Amino acid sequence: AARKLALLPLAGKRVLVTSGPTHEPIDPVRYIANRSSGKQGHAIAAAAAEAGAEVILVSGPVNLPDPPGVRVRRVSTAREMLAAVLENLPVDLAIFAAAVADWRAAEEADAKIKKGKGPVPQLSLVENPDILATVAKGSPRPRLVVGFAAETDTVLEHARAKLARKGCDWIVANDVGKGTGVMGGGSNTVHLISEEGIESWPTMDKSEVARRLVARAAERLREDTP
Ligand code: CTP
Ligand code: CA
């Protein structure tokens, strides 16, 4: 058993990961999106599977292959992502790496909106559900809930506020401001924020960030196993 734990630290555990952007339709040919590539989320799902977990990956539209050994549920909008996440509870560990669109168009036009037919259209937005907060404050709550925080300024301050606001256990904060260029890139510079404090990790491959995060999560789950 000790040997299995060393090799497969998440054996017997259920893990849910969200990844990628969401696409929020405006009309049949247009949508609101963001620059998320899904690389970090997909790498986390792959690392969790490598660690022996049963992994469900709920992913927005990405140009990435399905990670090996992972069950993938593809969705498009934030509301679809929330529904797919809730359908796949309970889990032991949930990691929310998706860049969920914060807003969607208040109304989706049934037909393509045409130009030159009166004034320029005004886009009216409504807020999307917060998937992480819904799960972190809901039931059945995963034992460990991890959020991400992509920030362009005062990264740690914003991330600490997010930890409290969303009710998650850890926040992985990264700086996506000008020059750092992590959105879409292969590496990431992150800070792991918990109630115990802040750990700043050196810049590394997204796959390495994923493996370290999964190892830390496995340790934590082991600590509070009765
Ligand atoms: N998140 C989510 N559902 C949303 C928005 C965010 O599940 N509708 C999750 C993200 O997957 C991430 C965390 O919440 O794990 C933080 O996302 P972020 O966009 O950084 O925070 P917001 O609360 O949306 O605040 P803001 O975008 O204004 O910084
Ligand atoms: Ca957001």
mmCIF file of C-alpha atoms and ligand atoms in Angstrom:
data_model
loop_
_atom_site.group_PDB
_atom_site.id
_atom_site.type_symbol
_atom_site.label_atom_id
_atom_site.label_comp_id
_atom_site.label_asym_id
_atom_site.label_seq_id
_atom_site.Cartn_x
_atom_site.Cartn_y
_atom_site.Cartn_z
ATOM 1 C CA ALA A 1 0.000 0.000 0.000
ATOM 2 C CA ALA A 2 2.863 2.363 0.810
ATOM 3 C CA ARG A 3 4.360 1.637 -2.572
ATOM 4 C CA LYS A 4 1.089 2.314 -4.371
ATOM 5 C CA LEU A 5 0.741 5.593 -2.491
ATOM 6 C CA ALA A 6 4.174 6.691 -3.616
ATOM 7 C CA LEU A 7 3.534 5.825 -7.256
ATOM 8 C CA LEU A 8 -0.157 6.700 -7.478
ATOM 9 C CA PRO A 9 -0.840 9.263 -4.766
ATOM 10 C CA LEU A 10 -4.390 9.906 -6.028
ATOM 11 C CA ALA A 11 -5.425 6.254 -6.451
ATOM 12 C CA GLY A 12 -9.094 5.814 -5.563
ATOM 13 C CA LYS A 13 -9.776 9.554 -5.701
ATOM 14 C CA ARG A 14 -12.218 11.364 -7.977
ATOM 15 C CA VAL A 15 -10.938 14.614 -9.443
ATOM 16 C CA LEU A 16 -12.783 17.230 -11.496
ATOM 17 C CA VAL A 17 -10.941 19.848 -13.532
ATOM 18 C CA THR A 18 -12.318 22.729 -15.604
ATOM 19 C CA SER A 19 -10.247 24.072 -18.469
ATOM 20 C CA GLY A 20 -10.249 26.424 -21.420
ATOM 21 C CA PRO A 21 -12.335 29.479 -22.203
ATOM 22 C CA THR A 22 -16.085 29.606 -22.630
ATOM 23 C CA HIS A 23 -17.826 30.955 -25.711
ATOM 24 C CA GLU A 24 -20.891 33.091 -25.134
ATOM 25 C CA PRO A 25 -23.045 33.490 -28.239
ATOM 26 C CA ILE A 26 -24.176 36.883 -29.539
ATOM 27 C CA ASP A 27 -25.885 35.533 -32.669
ATOM 28 C CA PRO A 28 -25.420 32.317 -34.709
ATOM 29 C CA VAL A 29 -22.023 33.478 -36.049
ATOM 30 C CA ARG A 30 -20.532 35.582 -33.226
ATOM 31 C CA TYR A 31 -19.470 35.004 -29.654
ATOM 32 C CA ILE A 32 -17.623 36.503 -26.686
ATOM 33 C CA ALA A 33 -14.458 34.623 -25.730
ATOM 34 C CA ASN A 34 -11.024 35.088 -24.146
ATOM 35 C CA ARG A 35 -7.409 34.081 -24.749
ATOM 36 C CA SER A 36 -7.324 30.955 -22.588
ATOM 37 C CA SER A 37 -5.645 28.039 -24.384
ATOM 38 C CA GLY A 38 -6.634 25.350 -21.888
ATOM 39 C CA LYS A 39 -3.017 24.207 -21.599
ATOM 40 C CA GLN A 40 -2.791 24.583 -17.819
ATOM 41 C CA GLY A 41 -6.132 22.917 -17.096
ATOM 42 C CA HIS A 42 -5.486 20.048 -19.484
ATOM 43 C CA ALA A 43 -2.038 19.517 -17.968
ATOM 44 C CA ILE A 44 -3.613 19.312 -14.499
ATOM 45 C CA ALA A 45 -6.140 16.728 -15.670
ATOM 46 C CA ALA A 46 -3.310 14.700 -17.235
ATOM 47 C CA ALA A 47 -1.200 14.925 -14.064
ATOM 48 C CA ALA A 48 -4.122 13.836 -11.881
ATOM 49 C CA ALA A 49 -4.727 10.819 -14.129
ATOM 50 C CA GLU A 50 -1.024 9.962 -13.989
ATOM 51 C CA ALA A 51 -1.312 10.101 -10.206
ATOM 52 C CA GLY A 52 -3.993 7.409 -10.354
ATOM 53 C CA ALA A 53 -7.164 9.477 -9.997
ATOM 54 C CA GLU A 54 -10.413 9.001 -11.866
ATOM 55 C CA VAL A 55 -10.516 12.314 -13.706
ATOM 56 C CA ILE A 56 -13.356 14.204 -15.344
ATOM 57 C CA LEU A 57 -12.263 17.196 -17.399
ATOM 58 C CA VAL A 58 -14.955 19.736 -18.263
ATOM 59 C CA SER A 59 -13.505 21.818 -21.044
ATOM 60 C CA GLY A 60 -14.550 24.821 -23.066
ATOM 61 C CA PRO A 61 -13.532 25.043 -26.744
ATOM 62 C CA VAL A 62 -9.778 24.367 -27.072
ATOM 63 C CA ASN A 63 -7.352 23.131 -29.726
ATOM 64 C CA LEU A 64 -5.818 20.427 -27.594
ATOM 65 C CA PRO A 65 -5.956 16.635 -27.650
ATOM 66 C CA ASP A 66 -7.832 14.896 -24.833
ATOM 67 C CA PRO A 67 -5.336 14.051 -22.068
ATOM 68 C CA PRO A 68 -4.720 10.300 -21.794
ATOM 69 C CA GLY A 69 -6.769 8.415 -19.232
ATOM 70 C CA VAL A 70 -9.163 11.317 -18.678
ATOM 71 C CA ARG A 71 -12.918 11.454 -19.295
ATOM 72 C CA VAL A 72 -13.574 14.659 -21.216
ATOM 73 C CA ARG A 73 -16.846 16.533 -21.332
ATOM 74 C CA ARG A 74 -16.829 19.338 -23.903
ATOM 75 C CA VAL A 75 -19.001 22.388 -23.356
ATOM 76 C CA SER A 76 -19.298 25.803 -24.900
ATOM 77 C CA THR A 77 -20.924 28.295 -22.521
ATOM 78 C CA ALA A 78 -20.474 29.043 -18.817
ATOM 79 C CA ARG A 79 -23.967 27.758 -18.108
ATOM 80 C CA GLU A 80 -23.210 24.474 -19.851
ATOM 81 C CA MET A 81 -19.946 24.233 -17.913
ATOM 82 C CA LEU A 82 -21.766 24.721 -14.599
ATOM 83 C CA ALA A 83 -24.348 22.049 -15.483
ATOM 84 C CA ALA A 84 -21.625 19.566 -16.517
ATOM 85 C CA VAL A 85 -19.661 20.235 -13.324
ATOM 86 C CA LEU A 86 -22.695 19.729 -11.075
ATOM 87 C CA GLU A 87 -23.567 16.497 -12.917
ATOM 88 C CA ASN A 88 -20.153 15.094 -12.093
ATOM 89 C CA LEU A 89 -20.147 15.710 -8.335
ATOM 90 C CA PRO A 90 -19.295 14.361 -5.835
ATOM 91 C CA VAL A 91 -15.514 14.467 -6.196
ATOM 92 C CA ASP A 92 -12.666 14.535 -3.685
ATOM 93 C CA LEU A 93 -10.762 17.311 -5.428
ATOM 94 C CA ALA A 94 -11.962 20.035 -7.798
ATOM 95 C CA ILE A 95 -9.586 22.339 -9.655
ATOM 96 C CA PHE A 96 -11.107 25.252 -11.582
ATOM 97 C CA ALA A 97 -8.605 26.282 -14.233
ATOM 98 C CA ALA A 98 -11.147 27.437 -16.833
ATOM 99 C CA ALA A 99 -11.260 31.077 -17.875
ATOM 100 C CA VAL A 100 -15.025 31.337 -17.645
ATOM 101 C CA ALA A 101 -16.503 34.352 -19.423
ATOM 102 C CA ASP A 102 -17.753 36.667 -16.704
ATOM 103 C CA TRP A 103 -20.594 37.984 -18.853
ATOM 104 C CA ARG A 104 -22.795 36.802 -21.669
ATOM 105 C CA ALA A 105 -25.064 38.688 -24.036
ATOM 106 C CA ALA A 106 -28.391 39.363 -22.346
ATOM 107 C CA GLU A 107 -30.125 38.062 -25.465
ATOM 108 C CA GLU A 108 -28.873 35.725 -28.168
ATOM 109 C CA ALA A 109 -30.164 36.770 -31.582
ATOM 110 C CA ASP A 110 -31.793 33.904 -33.537
ATOM 111 C CA ALA A 111 -30.502 35.247 -36.847
ATOM 112 C CA LYS A 112 -27.260 36.961 -37.811
ATOM 113 C CA ILE A 113 -27.314 40.608 -36.823
ATOM 114 C CA LYS A 114 -26.919 42.660 -40.034
ATOM 115 C CA LYS A 115 -25.113 45.950 -40.346
ATOM 116 C CA GLY A 116 -26.537 49.021 -42.020
ATOM 117 C CA LYS A 117 -30.046 48.357 -40.705
ATOM 118 C CA GLY A 118 -30.272 51.295 -38.347
ATOM 119 C CA PRO A 119 -27.967 52.249 -35.462
ATOM 120 C CA VAL A 120 -24.896 50.258 -34.418
ATOM 121 C CA PRO A 121 -26.121 47.446 -32.153
ATOM 122 C CA GLN A 122 -25.494 47.826 -28.444
ATOM 123 C CA LEU A 123 -24.427 44.714 -26.602
ATOM 124 C CA SER A 124 -26.158 44.330 -23.278
ATOM 125 C CA LEU A 125 -24.427 41.901 -20.895
ATOM 126 C CA VAL A 126 -25.525 39.848 -17.908
ATOM 127 C CA GLU A 127 -23.269 38.092 -15.408
ATOM 128 C CA ASN A 128 -22.595 34.376 -15.757
ATOM 129 C CA PRO A 129 -22.887 31.984 -12.813
ATOM 130 C CA ASP A 130 -19.697 31.588 -10.790
ATOM 131 C CA ILE A 131 -18.945 27.887 -11.111
ATOM 132 C CA LEU A 132 -16.149 27.800 -8.527
ATOM 133 C CA ALA A 133 -18.149 29.687 -5.899
ATOM 134 C CA THR A 134 -21.213 27.526 -6.546
ATOM 135 C CA VAL A 135 -19.230 24.351 -5.878
ATOM 136 C CA ALA A 136 -17.126 25.747 -3.005
ATOM 137 C CA LYS A 137 -20.213 26.983 -1.150
ATOM 138 C CA GLY A 138 -22.506 24.152 -2.231
ATOM 139 C CA SER A 139 -23.079 20.539 -1.386
ATOM 140 C CA PRO A 140 -21.632 17.958 -1.777
ATOM 141 C CA ARG A 141 -18.484 20.040 -1.347
ATOM 142 C CA PRO A 142 -15.253 18.477 -2.577
ATOM 143 C CA ARG A 143 -12.750 18.110 0.271
ATOM 144 C CA LEU A 144 -10.292 20.320 -1.562
ATOM 145 C CA VAL A 145 -11.421 23.136 -3.857
ATOM 146 C CA VAL A 146 -8.755 24.954 -5.858
ATOM 147 C CA GLY A 147 -9.335 28.083 -7.919
ATOM 148 C CA PHE A 148 -7.125 30.007 -10.291
ATOM 149 C CA ALA A 149 -6.745 33.763 -10.420
ATOM 150 C CA ALA A 150 -5.489 35.396 -13.564
ATOM 151 C CA GLU A 151 -4.541 38.954 -12.719
ATOM 152 C CA THR A 152 -2.809 41.769 -14.534
ATOM 153 C CA ASP A 153 -1.976 43.887 -11.466
ATOM 154 C CA THR A 154 -1.550 43.583 -7.668
ATOM 155 C CA VAL A 155 -1.726 39.831 -8.220
ATOM 156 C CA LEU A 156 -1.407 38.659 -4.624
ATOM 157 C CA GLU A 157 -3.819 41.194 -3.192
ATOM 158 C CA HIS A 158 -6.525 40.309 -5.711
ATOM 159 C CA ALA A 159 -5.895 36.607 -5.275
ATOM 160 C CA ARG A 160 -6.164 36.728 -1.488
ATOM 161 C CA ALA A 161 -9.468 38.572 -1.768
ATOM 162 C CA LYS A 162 -10.660 35.932 -4.231
ATOM 163 C CA LEU A 163 -9.802 33.091 -1.842
ATOM 164 C CA ALA A 164 -12.073 34.608 0.791
ATOM 165 C CA ARG A 165 -14.846 35.668 -1.564
ATOM 166 C CA LYS A 166 -15.188 32.367 -3.372
ATOM 167 C CA GLY A 167 -14.884 30.040 -0.406
ATOM 168 C CA CYS A 168 -12.194 27.853 -1.952
ATOM 169 C CA ASP A 169 -9.254 26.298 -0.095
ATOM 170 C CA TRP A 170 -6.427 27.319 -2.406
ATOM 171 C CA ILE A 171 -5.928 29.858 -5.147
ATOM 172 C CA VAL A 172 -3.275 29.470 -7.799
ATOM 173 C CA ALA A 173 -2.521 33.036 -8.796
ATOM 174 C CA ASN A 174 -0.776 33.972 -11.985
ATOM 175 C CA ASP A 175 0.218 37.213 -13.568
ATOM 176 C CA VAL A 176 -1.213 37.548 -17.056
ATOM 177 C CA GLY A 177 -0.173 41.151 -17.516
ATOM 178 C CA LYS A 178 1.809 42.561 -20.407
ATOM 179 C CA GLY A 179 5.210 40.981 -20.876
ATOM 180 C CA THR A 180 4.524 37.851 -18.839
ATOM 181 C CA GLY A 181 2.450 36.444 -21.703
ATOM 182 C CA VAL A 182 1.421 33.269 -19.933
ATOM 183 C CA MET A 183 -1.996 33.076 -21.559
ATOM 184 C CA GLY A 184 -1.439 30.628 -24.388
ATOM 185 C CA GLY A 185 2.245 30.118 -23.539
ATOM 186 C CA GLY A 186 3.909 26.912 -22.378
ATOM 187 C CA SER A 187 5.152 28.085 -18.998
ATOM 188 C CA ASN A 188 3.602 29.701 -15.973
ATOM 189 C CA THR A 189 4.714 31.691 -12.918
ATOM 190 C CA VAL A 190 2.332 31.040 -10.051
ATOM 191 C CA HIS A 191 1.775 31.665 -6.373
ATOM 192 C CA LEU A 192 -0.073 29.090 -4.289
ATOM 193 C CA ILE A 193 -2.261 30.921 -1.794
ATOM 194 C CA SER A 194 -3.971 29.242 1.130
ATOM 195 C CA GLU A 195 -5.006 30.183 4.650
ATOM 196 C CA GLU A 196 -1.512 29.203 5.750
ATOM 197 C CA GLY A 197 0.144 31.734 3.500
ATOM 198 C CA ILE A 198 1.701 32.264 0.097
ATOM 199 C CA GLU A 199 4.163 30.051 -1.717
ATOM 200 C CA SER A 200 5.754 31.512 -4.831
ATOM 201 C CA TRP A 201 6.950 28.943 -7.324
ATOM 202 C CA PRO A 202 9.642 29.579 -9.921
ATOM 203 C CA THR A 203 8.608 29.883 -13.555
ATOM 204 C CA MET A 204 8.165 26.410 -14.973
ATOM 205 C CA ASP A 205 6.399 24.420 -17.659
ATOM 206 C CA LYS A 206 2.647 24.220 -17.288
ATOM 207 C CA SER A 207 3.024 20.432 -17.057
ATOM 208 C CA GLU A 208 5.435 20.896 -14.147
ATOM 209 C CA VAL A 209 3.064 23.334 -12.408
ATOM 210 C CA ALA A 210 0.372 20.684 -12.889
ATOM 211 C CA ARG A 211 2.465 17.883 -11.377
ATOM 212 C CA ARG A 212 3.460 19.981 -8.374
ATOM 213 C CA LEU A 213 -0.092 21.109 -7.760
ATOM 214 C CA VAL A 214 -1.393 17.549 -7.993
ATOM 215 C CA ALA A 215 1.315 16.323 -5.613
ATOM 216 C CA ARG A 216 0.423 19.035 -3.093
ATOM 217 C CA ALA A 217 -3.275 18.270 -3.387
ATOM 218 C CA ALA A 218 -2.633 14.549 -2.856
ATOM 219 C CA GLU A 219 -0.651 15.355 0.304
ATOM 220 C CA ARG A 220 -3.476 17.507 1.617
ATOM 221 C CA LEU A 221 -6.131 14.861 0.917
ATOM 222 C CA ARG A 222 -3.979 12.316 2.715
ATOM 223 C CA GLU A 223 -3.569 14.608 5.735
ATOM 224 C CA ASP A 224 -7.295 14.833 6.356
ATOM 225 C CA THR A 225 -8.131 11.198 5.650
ATOM 226 C CA PRO A 226 -9.452 9.704 8.890
HETATM 227 N N1 CTP B 1 -14.577 31.072 -12.177
HETATM 228 C C1 CTP B 1 -15.682 30.260 -12.326
HETATM 229 N N2 CTP B 1 -16.830 30.767 -12.863
HETATM 230 C C2 CTP B 1 -16.900 32.055 -13.239
HETATM 231 C C3 CTP B 1 -15.771 32.896 -13.099
HETATM 232 C C4 CTP B 1 -14.620 32.376 -12.561
HETATM 233 O O1 CTP B 1 -15.627 29.078 -11.978
HETATM 234 N N3 CTP B 1 -18.023 32.524 -13.756
HETATM 235 C C5 CTP B 1 -13.371 30.526 -11.548
HETATM 236 C C6 CTP B 1 -12.179 30.423 -12.473
HETATM 237 O O2 CTP B 1 -12.140 29.159 -13.090
HETATM 238 C C7 CTP B 1 -11.026 30.603 -11.493
HETATM 239 C C8 CTP B 1 -11.597 31.521 -10.431
HETATM 240 O O3 CTP B 1 -13.008 31.410 -10.523
HETATM 241 O O4 CTP B 1 -10.689 29.397 -10.861
HETATM 242 C C9 CTP B 1 -11.184 32.947 -10.542
HETATM 243 O O5 CTP B 1 -11.507 33.437 -11.810
HETATM 244 P P1 CTP B 1 -11.196 34.943 -12.128
HETATM 245 O O6 CTP B 1 -11.708 35.277 -13.481
HETATM 246 O O7 CTP B 1 -9.760 35.210 -11.831
HETATM 247 O O8 CTP B 1 -12.059 35.675 -10.983
HETATM 248 P P2 CTP B 1 -13.433 36.441 -10.995
HETATM 249 O O9 CTP B 1 -14.114 36.102 -9.705
HETATM 250 O O10 CTP B 1 -14.196 36.173 -12.241
HETATM 251 O O11 CTP B 1 -12.991 37.960 -10.903
HETATM 252 P P3 CTP B 1 -12.306 38.918 -12.033
HETATM 253 O O12 CTP B 1 -12.405 38.238 -13.376
HETATM 254 O O13 CTP B 1 -13.110 40.176 -11.961
HETATM 255 O O14 CTP B 1 -10.887 39.116 -11.572
HETATM 256 CA CA CA B 2 -13.336 36.442 -14.340
#
